Short mmCIF file of C-alpha atoms in Angstrom, two decimals:
data_model
loop_
_atom_site.label_atom_id
_atom_site.label_comp_id
_atom_site.label_asym_id
_atom_site.label_seq_id
_atom_site.Cartn_x
_atom_site.Cartn_y
_atom_site.Cartn_z
CA UNK A 1 -0.18 -0.22 -0.06
CA UNK A 2 2.95 2.46 -0.81
CA UNK A 3 0.46 4.90 -2.06
CA UNK A 4 -1.26 5.23 1.24
CA UNK A 5 0.22 7.22 4.60
CA UNK A 6 -0.65 7.08 7.97
CA UNK A 7 -3.68 8.53 9.19
CA UNK A 8 -2.98 11.07 11.98
CA UNK A 9 -6.39 10.27 14.22
CA UNK A 10 -6.53 13.93 15.57
CA UNK A 11 -6.55 16.09 12.13
CA UNK A 12 -8.93 18.46 11.79
CA UNK A 13 -9.52 20.55 8.36
CA UNK A 14 -9.64 24.16 8.37
CA UNK A 15 -12.08 26.86 8.35
CA UNK A 16 -10.80 30.58 6.90
CA UNK A 17 -12.38 33.02 8.88
CA UNK A 18 -12.37 36.57 7.47
CA UNK A 19 -11.30 39.27 9.91
CA UNK A 20 -12.48 42.46 10.07
CA UNK A 21 -9.76 44.01 8.17
CA UNK A 22 -10.55 41.59 5.25
CA UNK A 23 -7.50 39.54 6.15
CA UNK A 24 -8.14 35.90 6.75
CA UNK A 25 -7.30 33.58 9.78
CA UNK A 26 -6.94 30.13 9.23
CA UNK A 27 -8.65 28.09 12.02
CA UNK A 28 -8.74 24.44 12.67
CA UNK A 29 -12.27 22.79 12.94
CA UNK A 30 -11.58 20.91 15.58
CA UNK A 31 -15.86 19.93 16.45
CA UNK A 32 -15.31 16.53 15.18
CA UNK A 33 -11.73 15.72 16.75
CA UNK A 34 -10.46 17.65 19.94
CA UNK A 35 -13.67 19.62 20.75
CA UNK A 36 -15.81 16.34 20.99
CA UNK A 37 -13.10 14.57 23.59
CA UNK A 38 -12.48 17.67 25.39
CA UNK A 39 -13.87 17.81 29.25
CA UNK A 40 -14.04 21.86 30.00
CA UNK A 41 -12.30 22.74 33.33
CA UNK A 42 -13.70 25.74 34.86
CA UNK A 43 -11.64 29.00 35.77
CA UNK A 44 -12.81 31.38 38.28
CA UNK A 45 -12.58 35.00 37.32
CA UNK A 46 -12.11 37.84 39.66
CA UNK A 47 -14.73 39.76 40.23
CA UNK A 48 -14.33 43.62 39.80
CA UNK A 49 -14.33 44.56 43.42
CA UNK A 50 -11.94 41.64 44.22
CA UNK A 51 -9.66 42.94 41.26
CA UNK A 52 -9.83 46.52 42.22
CA UNK A 53 -8.80 45.32 46.01
CA UNK A 54 -5.86 43.50 44.88
CA UNK A 55 -4.79 46.10 42.38
CA UNK A 56 -4.89 48.70 45.29
CA UNK A 57 -2.17 46.47 47.36
CA UNK A 58 -0.14 45.70 44.29
CA UNK A 59 3.54 47.09 44.20
CA UNK A 60 4.03 47.46 40.19
CA UNK A 61 1.36 47.17 37.48
CA UNK A 62 2.16 45.73 33.84
CA UNK A 63 0.87 46.25 30.30
CA UNK A 64 0.28 43.00 28.46
CA UNK A 65 -0.28 42.56 24.65
CA UNK A 66 -3.20 40.79 24.23
CA UNK A 67 -2.44 40.70 20.07
CA UNK A 68 -2.97 37.00 18.99
CA UNK A 69 -2.94 36.40 22.61
CA UNK A 70 -3.91 32.47 22.50
CA UNK A 71 -1.04 32.08 20.35
CA UNK A 72 1.55 33.28 22.69
CA UNK A 73 0.59 29.99 24.91
CA UNK A 74 3.34 27.50 23.62
CA UNK A 75 1.93 23.98 23.30
CA UNK A 76 4.20 20.75 25.03
CA UNK A 77 5.29 18.38 22.58
CA UNK A 78 2.59 15.88 23.66
CA UNK A 79 -0.16 18.11 22.80
CA UNK A 80 0.80 19.12 19.38
CA UNK A 81 -0.59 16.13 17.75
CA UNK A 82 -4.42 17.13 19.01
CA UNK A 83 -3.82 20.63 16.96
CA UNK A 84 -2.80 18.88 13.91
CA UNK A 85 -4.74 20.70 10.82
CA UNK A 86 -5.04 19.37 6.99
CA UNK A 87 -3.74 21.63 4.34
CA UNK A 88 -3.73 21.05 0.54
CA UNK A 89 -0.16 20.61 0.95
CA UNK A 90 -0.18 18.44 3.85
CA UNK A 91 -0.53 17.87 7.77
CA UNK A 92 0.63 20.69 9.79
CA UNK A 93 0.74 20.89 13.90
CA UNK A 94 0.59 24.05 15.87
CA UNK A 95 3.26 24.92 18.51
CA UNK A 96 1.15 27.34 20.18
CA UNK A 97 -2.39 27.36 21.45
CA UNK A 98 -4.74 27.84 18.23
CA UNK A 99 -8.15 29.37 17.91
CA UNK A 100 -11.10 26.74 17.63
CA UNK A 101 -10.18 24.75 20.31
CA UNK A 102 -13.00 24.96 22.72
CA UNK A 103 -11.07 24.81 25.80
CA UNK A 104 -8.81 27.73 24.89
CA UNK A 105 -11.12 29.90 26.68
CA UNK A 106 -10.20 28.21 30.04
CA UNK A 107 -6.58 27.56 28.99
CA UNK A 108 -5.21 30.86 28.29
CA UNK A 109 -6.76 32.53 31.84
CA UNK A 110 -4.89 30.20 33.23
CA UNK A 111 -1.55 30.73 31.59
CA UNK A 112 -1.84 34.58 31.59
CA UNK A 113 -2.52 33.92 35.82
CA UNK A 114 0.75 32.04 35.80
CA UNK A 115 2.71 34.60 34.04
CA UNK A 116 1.20 37.75 36.43
CA UNK A 117 1.71 35.58 39.40
CA UNK A 118 4.84 33.94 38.49
CA UNK A 119 3.14 30.26 39.62
CA UNK A 120 3.85 27.31 37.50
#
C-alpha cells in the first residue's frame, strides 16, 4: 500500500475566517476531533471588586499585549498531535495554542495568571 500514508487520528480540516480588516485567519475545525473529546474545566474569574482590591495592594503594574493572545501560549510536544490541521499541501501541527479549540478560553486565562503571579 505504498500510495497510502498514515492517518493521524486528531487531524482537523481548516476553516478560513474573515477578520474585520478583510484579512483571513486559518482555524482548525476541531468540532469533530479535539472539542468532541474535551472535558472543559472551569476557571473562576475574579469579580471586579476583588480585582480592584488586589490592584490597590500591588507594588507594580504591567501591560500585556493581547494581540494574538492564544498564540502566546506554547503547546508542549505531547499536545501538538491534537492540534494537527490538514491543508492541501499536507498535515501541520500548531506549536502554539490555536483558535478553534473549545478549551482555549479556559487554558489561556490560567496561563495568563501564571505569567502574572509567577506560579507554574
